[in-house]
């Protein structure tokens, strides 16, 4: 032990100091063990957890969105494609003064209040640091140039080029193609987990029309890329990549020229035209006018534009061809005639005297023919060609609504045709049961009389009328209407064929329909004139509102919107139909005068070559060949 | 005589041989010097990776370490009795400098810690107090017989608390705590009664919550909050702790390899070359590296305690033990904070963290330690 140096109790001092030093040594060792234990805990026990955390820091999985499939018409002409869209995004972490930057950007590209609000919403919401936030979509070329020049002064402001949907034909195809628009939060909430993963890098999806119908096909499958990033989100290298599977291109039966003819035929009207190839069920034209500019909807339609569409009296947002339900008028007389013939309540030889009206036995109510003075003696052929109402009143009275309804169903009335578009309406094929359910009333004879000429409760969409015409053209053989040229799925709606005990009725009814256009007194004889082929058709004029029994009807005095709807259905060439068409002109007036000529234009476009010779293009699918794609499977 | 002491320290061999070697004549303790050199060199390797392979940073650190080693060698030549003689003057000078800092100190990051000396640069007077305060308390007790009486304790507390209060006001919580710890350690080693210690601890446990609400600055309170619940704000204040734990934990047993730590090299780990450099070591060299470093630190501390054990006068042994233990407090606080055991206080990993005047102070302290060790024989003769 050290020698005493001072005058104090060294033994005592040494003892105390030794004890204290030992205590601190123990403390040092214990605390070192605590540290060592902590390190063992972090690095050995919790190692895996922290490895995951560390990888999650450094490795980011980016979703690679697949390019959306293009839509082409039957000849490969582009109907919907993808074009680069320049948008302004902002990385808040790189911005020095947000307010100043926003006002500076605003000086260069004019930001709407909506844009700024949406941006601020995203900024305050949950987000990953260093992730760019969209500020303004669809920058014009001019704005783009101004931005690029000034970009060096605006750190954090980026210009992104992303492909967005573009519809080169605008309104013309708007009701068949539909449009894509931004996926909303609600849309995401509706998706399944797998779907959400597939849409992680996608900003748009099909909202309506074919874009929606074939969304899964057009969208494709998202790819993934694992990248190593630093804390500021800069990608340092790509670790692995699984490329996206591009969406498939969609080839349509639709023919752009026929579509254009139909669109132009309705110029200045509200209405719809649907044309089909009866040989394969392919839809050649599908027009509802007025249309909308689908390009406005892609990046988000402005409130003003949307309000203008919504408040337009002509209702451009309304898809008349698919959802417009109109009284079919006389266009369904053939079905009733065939029903009468099949059930034996009438023959081709039977004639009736038409005084211009029909009165139910023991009732005072009078049902008038469109021709006040009456048609005189009329048989079935004349009744179709000249569209005699009285003949069908009488026949329907004998036939009864039950048999009419059952027979009409075979032509697709009262149910969706199954065309490949979302939200198709079914129309109404009235029956006793329907009236009891819908109106809570029982069926009266008068209802049958009204139904016989496609009035009263009967409603059909233009799509349904085209389908019914196709079944007529195919002499009762059903077909599935298709806009896109794709193999049919097994569950596609297939109807029972309409069979007649006397197949010759088909030919005789067709002959009567040909006389509508080619007969001396046919209701559309002006349209049938100079045709290079025979057309079988039927005019229809359906009342928008009913006149009092003895009230006079003066077309000029009735307000335009209360005028009759003009309808016309036809197929041609009559001996080997290659097109079936239904034309509806809202408040057009006369079916023969207004609707029929439009159908003629469309049929000419499809059937004639450039020299005006009959040369119908071949069907796309061979329905008679059972191995060919497109044949519905039997269940 | 010295042989006797040597035998008393278990497991010590080099000390004996050093008694006759060149190192001894240069007043250097070779085991301690060897360990310190290893530490400094090893630290440079870690720093090279943590600093993104910046040679400039490495050169500046090397210059700082070199300066510290120079100070160590110079201070080792001065006998302990000289230190003892000058202690009150140095302490008083330190207080004056602290007051000067308060008046004309440089402001940086919301704190006033630095004093500019024309032609020399800037330095932190707080650093001097890390040595001056324990020396002053040791000086105070060197003439007193243990155990200290109550008024002696009170006097010692005054000696400690005046500079601590001045440093805490700058504010520099890390330095204040280290200075206080250094002084209180001397008080403890001098024989402060356990009853008083227990009483003080009781008072502290009551005072701590009050301190939290009424004395601490906002940023200090945030640190405590963050320590208690780092997950509450993972992208804000809790970021440092989460990222450093992630770095250490993901290192595993053997680490990701030198220069291959992703946490630090991809900038996820803040302060990676200064206060949080241990996380870089843990990530790149794993548990093996961390425990190796801890062992090296422990060796230095134990060697320092051994020196104090052998020191012949009260002043020397108290000062030597205090310097060694303060060094350990550095280690414990830094490692504890980086691994999430303690709240984040600005305490560097001694002799490894980049920059800071602490390197000079620490090595100067070891110079005094070596002086105590190597001047022993002269004194006892």
mmCIF file of N, CA, C and O in Angstrom, chain A residues 401-467:
data_model
loop_
_atom_site.group_PDB
_atom_site.id
_atom_site.type_symbol
_atom_site.label_atom_id
_atom_site.label_comp_id
_atom_site.label_asym_id
_atom_site.label_seq_id
_atom_site.Cartn_x
_atom_site.Cartn_y
_atom_site.Cartn_z
ATOM 1 N N UNK A 401 -103.040 -11.178 -76.686
ATOM 2 C CA UNK A 401 -101.719 -10.682 -76.278
ATOM 3 C C UNK A 401 -100.771 -11.810 -75.891
ATOM 4 O O UNK A 401 -99.562 -11.745 -76.118
ATOM 5 N N UNK A 402 -101.294 -12.905 -75.317
ATOM 6 C CA UNK A 402 -100.399 -13.964 -74.819
ATOM 7 C C UNK A 402 -99.581 -14.568 -75.950
ATOM 8 O O UNK A 402 -98.371 -14.744 -75.832
ATOM 9 N N UNK A 403 -100.268 -14.872 -77.061
ATOM 10 C CA UNK A 403 -99.550 -15.497 -78.169
ATOM 11 C C UNK A 403 -98.634 -14.508 -78.870
ATOM 12 O O UNK A 403 -97.541 -14.852 -79.322
ATOM 13 N N UNK A 404 -99.086 -13.241 -78.941
ATOM 14 C CA UNK A 404 -98.229 -12.197 -79.535
ATOM 15 C C UNK A 404 -96.934 -12.050 -78.743
ATOM 16 O O UNK A 404 -95.831 -11.988 -79.278
ATOM 17 N N UNK A 405 -97.112 -12.001 -77.428
ATOM 18 C CA UNK A 405 -95.953 -11.756 -76.553
ATOM 19 C C UNK A 405 -94.966 -12.900 -76.652
ATOM 20 O O UNK A 405 -93.756 -12.693 -76.786
ATOM 21 N N UNK A 406 -95.472 -14.132 -76.619
ATOM 22 C CA UNK A 406 -94.591 -15.297 -76.673
ATOM 23 C C UNK A 406 -93.792 -15.300 -77.975
ATOM 24 O O UNK A 406 -92.593 -15.586 -78.003
ATOM 25 N N UNK A 407 -94.483 -14.954 -79.068
ATOM 26 C CA UNK A 407 -93.834 -14.989 -80.362
ATOM 27 C C UNK A 407 -92.786 -13.876 -80.490
ATOM 28 O O UNK A 407 -91.675 -14.087 -80.979
ATOM 29 N N UNK A 408 -93.123 -12.681 -80.015
ATOM 30 C CA UNK A 408 -92.205 -11.540 -80.115
ATOM 31 C C UNK A 408 -90.904 -11.758 -79.354
ATOM 32 O O UNK A 408 -89.860 -11.248 -79.744
ATOM 33 N N UNK A 409 -90.995 -12.538 -78.272
ATOM 34 C CA UNK A 409 -89.781 -12.781 -77.479
ATOM 35 C C UNK A 409 -88.721 -13.438 -78.322
ATOM 36 O O UNK A 409 -87.517 -13.200 -78.127
ATOM 37 N N UNK A 410 -89.120 -14.272 -79.240
ATOM 38 C CA UNK A 410 -88.172 -14.936 -80.129
ATOM 39 C C UNK A 410 -87.367 -13.942 -80.937
ATOM 40 O O UNK A 410 -86.250 -14.233 -81.383
ATOM 41 N N UNK A 411 -87.901 -12.745 -81.112
ATOM 42 C CA UNK A 411 -87.187 -11.703 -81.865
ATOM 43 C C UNK A 411 -86.414 -10.757 -80.936
ATOM 44 O O UNK A 411 -85.924 -9.719 -81.353
ATOM 45 N N UNK A 412 -86.365 -11.129 -79.681
ATOM 46 C CA UNK A 412 -85.534 -10.367 -78.755
ATOM 47 C C UNK A 412 -86.226 -9.161 -78.154
ATOM 48 O O UNK A 412 -85.573 -8.341 -77.496
ATOM 49 N N UNK A 413 -87.544 -9.043 -78.360
ATOM 50 C CA UNK A 413 -88.225 -7.884 -77.768
ATOM 51 C C UNK A 413 -88.488 -8.156 -76.291
ATOM 52 O O UNK A 413 -88.808 -9.270 -75.905
ATOM 53 N N UNK A 414 -88.300 -7.142 -75.504
ATOM 54 C CA UNK A 414 -88.555 -7.281 -74.069
ATOM 55 C C UNK A 414 -87.400 -7.859 -73.290
ATOM 56 O O UNK A 414 -87.518 -8.144 -72.110
ATOM 57 N N UNK A 415 -86.262 -8.054 -73.921
ATOM 58 C CA UNK A 415 -85.080 -8.488 -73.171
ATOM 59 C C UNK A 415 -83.823 -7.951 -73.856
ATOM 60 O O UNK A 415 -83.844 -7.672 -75.058
ATOM 61 N N UNK A 416 -82.720 -7.849 -73.116
ATOM 62 C CA UNK A 416 -81.499 -7.298 -73.724
ATOM 63 C C UNK A 416 -80.994 -8.228 -74.826
ATOM 64 O O UNK A 416 -81.151 -9.455 -74.736
ATOM 65 N N UNK A 417 -80.423 -7.646 -75.852
ATOM 66 C CA UNK A 417 -79.938 -8.466 -76.955
ATOM 67 C C UNK A 417 -78.623 -9.152 -76.597
ATOM 68 O O UNK A 417 -78.218 -10.084 -77.259
ATOM 69 N N UNK A 418 -77.962 -8.668 -75.561
ATOM 70 C CA UNK A 418 -76.681 -9.257 -75.180
ATOM 71 C C UNK A 418 -75.523 -8.686 -75.963
ATOM 72 O O UNK A 418 -74.437 -9.251 -75.980
ATOM 73 N N UNK A 419 -75.731 -7.552 -76.615
ATOM 74 C CA UNK A 419 -74.618 -6.913 -77.319
ATOM 75 C C UNK A 419 -73.528 -6.563 -76.301
ATOM 76 O O UNK A 419 -73.819 -6.370 -75.114
ATOM 77 N N UNK A 420 -72.298 -6.516 -76.757
ATOM 78 C CA UNK A 420 -71.186 -6.336 -75.826
ATOM 79 C C UNK A 420 -70.974 -4.872 -75.421
ATOM 80 O O UNK A 420 -69.936 -4.282 -75.679
ATOM 81 N N UNK A 421 -71.996 -4.311 -74.798
ATOM 82 C CA UNK A 421 -71.901 -2.968 -74.217
ATOM 83 C C UNK A 421 -72.575 -3.008 -72.853
ATOM 84 O O UNK A 421 -73.549 -3.736 -72.677
ATOM 85 N N UNK A 422 -72.046 -2.242 -71.904
ATOM 86 C CA UNK A 422 -72.649 -2.266 -70.569
ATOM 87 C C UNK A 422 -73.956 -1.464 -70.507
ATOM 88 O O UNK A 422 -74.164 -0.538 -71.291
ATOM 89 N N UNK A 423 -74.791 -1.862 -69.585
ATOM 90 C CA UNK A 423 -76.033 -1.134 -69.274
ATOM 91 C C UNK A 423 -77.039 -1.097 -70.416
ATOM 92 O O UNK A 423 -77.666 -0.072 -70.672
ATOM 93 N N UNK A 424 -77.224 -2.218 -71.079
ATOM 94 C CA UNK A 424 -78.238 -2.258 -72.134
ATOM 95 C C UNK A 424 -79.624 -2.308 -71.505
ATOM 96 O O UNK A 424 -79.834 -2.969 -70.497
ATOM 97 N N UNK A 425 -80.560 -1.582 -72.109
ATOM 98 C CA UNK A 425 -81.939 -1.621 -71.604
ATOM 99 C C UNK A 425 -82.727 -2.678 -72.353
ATOM 100 O O UNK A 425 -82.441 -2.996 -73.499
ATOM 101 N N UNK A 426 -83.769 -3.203 -71.688
ATOM 102 C CA UNK A 426 -84.490 -4.356 -72.232
ATOM 103 C C UNK A 426 -85.745 -3.976 -72.995
ATOM 104 O O UNK A 426 -86.369 -4.819 -73.634
ATOM 105 N N UNK A 427 -86.148 -2.720 -72.938
ATOM 106 C CA UNK A 427 -87.418 -2.371 -73.565
ATOM 107 C C UNK A 427 -88.574 -3.029 -72.827
ATOM 108 O O UNK A 427 -88.393 -3.589 -71.750
ATOM 109 N N UNK A 428 -89.758 -2.944 -73.417
ATOM 110 C CA UNK A 428 -90.909 -3.587 -72.776
ATOM 111 C C UNK A 428 -91.697 -4.365 -73.826
ATOM 112 O O UNK A 428 -92.101 -3.813 -74.860
ATOM 113 N N UNK A 429 -91.848 -5.641 -73.589
ATOM 114 C CA UNK A 429 -92.792 -6.437 -74.372
ATOM 115 C C UNK A 429 -93.951 -6.709 -73.433
ATOM 116 O O UNK A 429 -93.870 -7.561 -72.555
ATOM 117 N N UNK A 430 -95.049 -5.953 -73.573
ATOM 118 C CA UNK A 430 -96.100 -6.045 -72.560
ATOM 119 C C UNK A 430 -96.826 -7.396 -72.581
ATOM 120 O O UNK A 430 -96.905 -8.041 -73.616
ATOM 121 N N UNK A 431 -97.294 -7.778 -71.417
ATOM 122 C CA UNK A 431 -98.085 -9.004 -71.271
ATOM 123 C C UNK A 431 -99.036 -8.774 -70.104
ATOM 124 O O UNK A 431 -98.914 -7.767 -69.397
ATOM 125 N N UNK A 432 -99.954 -9.704 -69.941
ATOM 126 C CA UNK A 432 -100.873 -9.562 -68.792
ATOM 127 C C UNK A 432 -100.084 -9.483 -67.494
ATOM 128 O O UNK A 432 -100.332 -8.640 -66.638
ATOM 129 N N UNK A 433 -99.128 -10.421 -67.398
ATOM 130 C CA UNK A 433 -98.347 -10.522 -66.165
ATOM 131 C C UNK A 433 -97.559 -9.229 -65.937
ATOM 132 O O UNK A 433 -97.511 -8.692 -64.836
ATOM 133 N N UNK A 434 -96.972 -8.703 -67.045
ATOM 134 C CA UNK A 434 -96.191 -7.467 -66.935
ATOM 135 C C UNK A 434 -97.066 -6.331 -66.442
ATOM 136 O O UNK A 434 -96.694 -5.567 -65.555
ATOM 137 N N UNK A 435 -98.284 -6.215 -67.010
ATOM 138 C CA UNK A 435 -99.126 -5.077 -66.663
ATOM 139 C C UNK A 435 -99.584 -5.142 -65.203
ATOM 140 O O UNK A 435 -99.622 -4.135 -64.499
ATOM 141 N N UNK A 436 -99.825 -6.394 -64.771
ATOM 142 C CA UNK A 436 -100.242 -6.550 -63.381
ATOM 143 C C UNK A 436 -99.106 -6.122 -62.448
ATOM 144 O O UNK A 436 -99.306 -5.432 -61.457
ATOM 145 N N UNK A 437 -97.895 -6.537 -62.809
ATOM 146 C CA UNK A 437 -96.742 -6.231 -61.968
ATOM 147 C C UNK A 437 -96.396 -4.740 -62.023
ATOM 148 O O UNK A 437 -96.191 -4.084 -61.005
ATOM 149 N N UNK A 438 -96.349 -4.189 -63.246
ATOM 150 C CA UNK A 438 -95.866 -2.815 -63.426
ATOM 151 C C UNK A 438 -96.950 -1.784 -63.120
ATOM 152 O O UNK A 438 -96.650 -0.721 -62.592
ATOM 153 N N UNK A 439 -98.161 -2.081 -63.476
ATOM 154 C CA UNK A 439 -99.216 -1.076 -63.335
ATOM 155 C C UNK A 439 -100.267 -1.444 -62.300
ATOM 156 O O UNK A 439 -101.106 -0.619 -61.953
ATOM 157 N N UNK A 440 -100.263 -2.718 -61.919
ATOM 158 C CA UNK A 440 -101.263 -3.162 -60.967
ATOM 159 C C UNK A 440 -102.669 -3.180 -61.575
ATOM 160 O O UNK A 440 -103.667 -3.045 -60.870
ATOM 161 N N UNK A 441 -102.711 -3.334 -62.891
ATOM 162 C CA UNK A 441 -104.020 -3.367 -63.554
ATOM 163 C C UNK A 441 -104.115 -4.632 -64.381
ATOM 164 O O UNK A 441 -103.115 -5.226 -64.757
ATOM 165 N N UNK A 442 -105.331 -5.017 -64.720
ATOM 166 C CA UNK A 442 -105.471 -6.181 -65.584
ATOM 167 C C UNK A 442 -105.456 -5.737 -67.048
ATOM 168 O O UNK A 442 -105.562 -4.551 -67.368
ATOM 169 N N UNK A 443 -105.263 -6.674 -67.922
ATOM 170 C CA UNK A 443 -105.081 -6.412 -69.348
ATOM 171 C C UNK A 443 -106.426 -6.209 -70.023
ATOM 172 O O UNK A 443 -107.366 -6.959 -69.783
ATOM 173 N N UNK A 444 -106.515 -5.202 -70.876
ATOM 174 C CA UNK A 444 -107.762 -4.962 -71.622
ATOM 175 C C UNK A 444 -107.549 -5.240 -73.098
ATOM 176 O O UNK A 444 -106.411 -5.220 -73.582
ATOM 177 N N UNK A 445 -108.651 -5.459 -73.785
ATOM 178 C CA UNK A 445 -108.548 -5.683 -75.228
ATOM 179 C C UNK A 445 -107.874 -4.510 -75.924
ATOM 180 O O UNK A 445 -107.098 -4.674 -76.857
ATOM 181 N N UNK A 446 -108.213 -3.320 -75.445
ATOM 182 C CA UNK A 446 -107.627 -2.114 -76.045
ATOM 183 C C UNK A 446 -106.103 -2.131 -76.003
ATOM 184 O O UNK A 446 -105.438 -1.658 -76.920
ATOM 185 N N UNK A 447 -105.556 -2.709 -74.927
ATOM 186 C CA UNK A 447 -104.096 -2.793 -74.819
ATOM 187 C C UNK A 447 -103.544 -3.664 -75.938
ATOM 188 O O UNK A 447 -102.494 -3.381 -76.511
ATOM 189 N N UNK A 448 -104.250 -4.753 -76.226
ATOM 190 C CA UNK A 448 -103.809 -5.644 -77.301
ATOM 191 C C UNK A 448 -103.814 -4.902 -78.629
ATOM 192 O O UNK A 448 -102.895 -5.025 -79.443
ATOM 193 N N UNK A 449 -104.879 -4.136 -78.856
ATOM 194 C CA UNK A 449 -104.999 -3.401 -80.117
ATOM 195 C C UNK A 449 -103.835 -2.423 -80.270
ATOM 196 O O UNK A 449 -103.186 -2.347 -81.307
ATOM 197 N N UNK A 450 -103.533 -1.676 -79.189
ATOM 198 C CA UNK A 450 -102.410 -0.735 -79.225
ATOM 199 C C UNK A 450 -101.090 -1.471 -79.484
ATOM 200 O O UNK A 450 -100.262 -1.037 -80.273
ATOM 201 N N UNK A 451 -100.912 -2.608 -78.815
ATOM 202 C CA UNK A 451 -99.661 -3.366 -78.949
ATOM 203 C C UNK A 451 -99.492 -3.866 -80.378
ATOM 204 O O UNK A 451 -98.366 -4.016 -80.861
ATOM 205 N N UNK A 452 -100.599 -4.120 -81.085
ATOM 206 C CA UNK A 452 -100.519 -4.714 -82.419
ATOM 207 C C UNK A 452 -99.762 -3.810 -83.392
ATOM 208 O O UNK A 452 -99.154 -4.299 -84.337
ATOM 209 N N UNK A 453 -99.794 -2.513 -83.171
ATOM 210 C CA UNK A 453 -99.048 -1.616 -84.063
ATOM 211 C C UNK A 453 -97.860 -0.991 -83.321
ATOM 212 O O UNK A 453 -97.399 0.094 -83.641
ATOM 213 N N UNK A 454 -97.359 -1.722 -82.294
ATOM 214 C CA UNK A 454 -96.134 -1.277 -81.612
ATOM 215 C C UNK A 454 -96.313 0.006 -80.838
ATOM 216 O O UNK A 454 -95.375 0.792 -80.682
ATOM 217 N N UNK A 455 -97.520 0.228 -80.367
ATOM 218 C CA UNK A 455 -97.765 1.422 -79.544
ATOM 219 C C UNK A 455 -98.166 0.984 -78.147
ATOM 220 O O UNK A 455 -97.964 -0.162 -77.765
ATOM 221 N N UNK A 456 -98.778 1.870 -77.418
ATOM 222 C CA UNK A 456 -99.221 1.523 -76.076
ATOM 223 C C UNK A 456 -98.033 1.319 -75.164
ATOM 224 O O UNK A 456 -97.180 2.185 -75.054
ATOM 225 N N UNK A 457 -97.994 0.122 -74.563
ATOM 226 C CA UNK A 457 -96.929 -0.128 -73.589
ATOM 227 C C UNK A 457 -95.634 -0.586 -74.245
ATOM 228 O O UNK A 457 -94.589 -0.609 -73.607
ATOM 229 N N UNK A 458 -95.712 -1.000 -75.496
ATOM 230 C CA UNK A 458 -94.543 -1.600 -76.132
ATOM 231 C C UNK A 458 -93.408 -0.586 -76.290
ATOM 232 O O UNK A 458 -93.612 0.507 -76.814
ATOM 233 N N UNK A 459 -92.224 -0.965 -75.837
ATOM 234 C CA UNK A 459 -91.036 -0.118 -76.007
ATOM 235 C C UNK A 459 -89.873 -0.991 -76.452
ATOM 236 O O UNK A 459 -89.740 -2.145 -76.028
ATOM 237 N N UNK A 460 -89.055 -0.437 -77.329
ATOM 238 C CA UNK A 460 -87.872 -1.175 -77.774
ATOM 239 C C UNK A 460 -86.743 -0.195 -78.018
ATOM 240 O O UNK A 460 -86.977 0.964 -78.368
ATOM 241 N N UNK A 461 -85.527 -0.663 -77.838
ATOM 242 C CA UNK A 461 -84.368 0.194 -78.134
ATOM 243 C C UNK A 461 -84.002 0.001 -79.600
ATOM 244 O O UNK A 461 -84.301 -1.049 -80.180
ATOM 245 N N UNK A 462 -83.339 0.969 -80.198
ATOM 246 C CA UNK A 462 -82.868 0.790 -81.581
ATOM 247 C C UNK A 462 -82.028 -0.479 -81.727
ATOM 248 O O UNK A 462 -82.118 -1.175 -82.733
ATOM 249 N N UNK A 463 -81.229 -0.770 -80.696
ATOM 250 C CA UNK A 463 -80.429 -2.001 -80.747
ATOM 251 C C UNK A 463 -81.332 -3.220 -80.879
ATOM 252 O O UNK A 463 -81.073 -4.131 -81.661
ATOM 253 N N UNK A 464 -82.421 -3.228 -80.117
ATOM 254 C CA UNK A 464 -83.348 -4.352 -80.175
ATOM 255 C C UNK A 464 -84.018 -4.454 -81.538
ATOM 256 O O UNK A 464 -84.234 -5.543 -82.065
ATOM 257 N N UNK A 465 -84.355 -3.294 -82.104
ATOM 258 C CA UNK A 465 -85.009 -3.315 -83.414
ATOM 259 C C UNK A 465 -84.069 -3.884 -84.476
ATOM 260 O O UNK A 465 -84.484 -4.652 -85.345
ATOM 261 N N UNK A 466 -82.810 -3.505 -84.403
ATOM 262 C CA UNK A 466 -81.846 -4.064 -85.360
ATOM 263 C C UNK A 466 -81.725 -5.567 -85.169
ATOM 264 O O UNK A 466 -81.668 -6.336 -86.127
ATOM 265 N N UNK A 467 -81.728 -5.972 -83.918
ATOM 266 C CA UNK A 467 -81.616 -7.400 -83.651
ATOM 267 C C UNK A 467 -82.835 -8.140 -84.199
ATOM 268 O O UNK A 467 -82.714 -9.176 -84.870
#
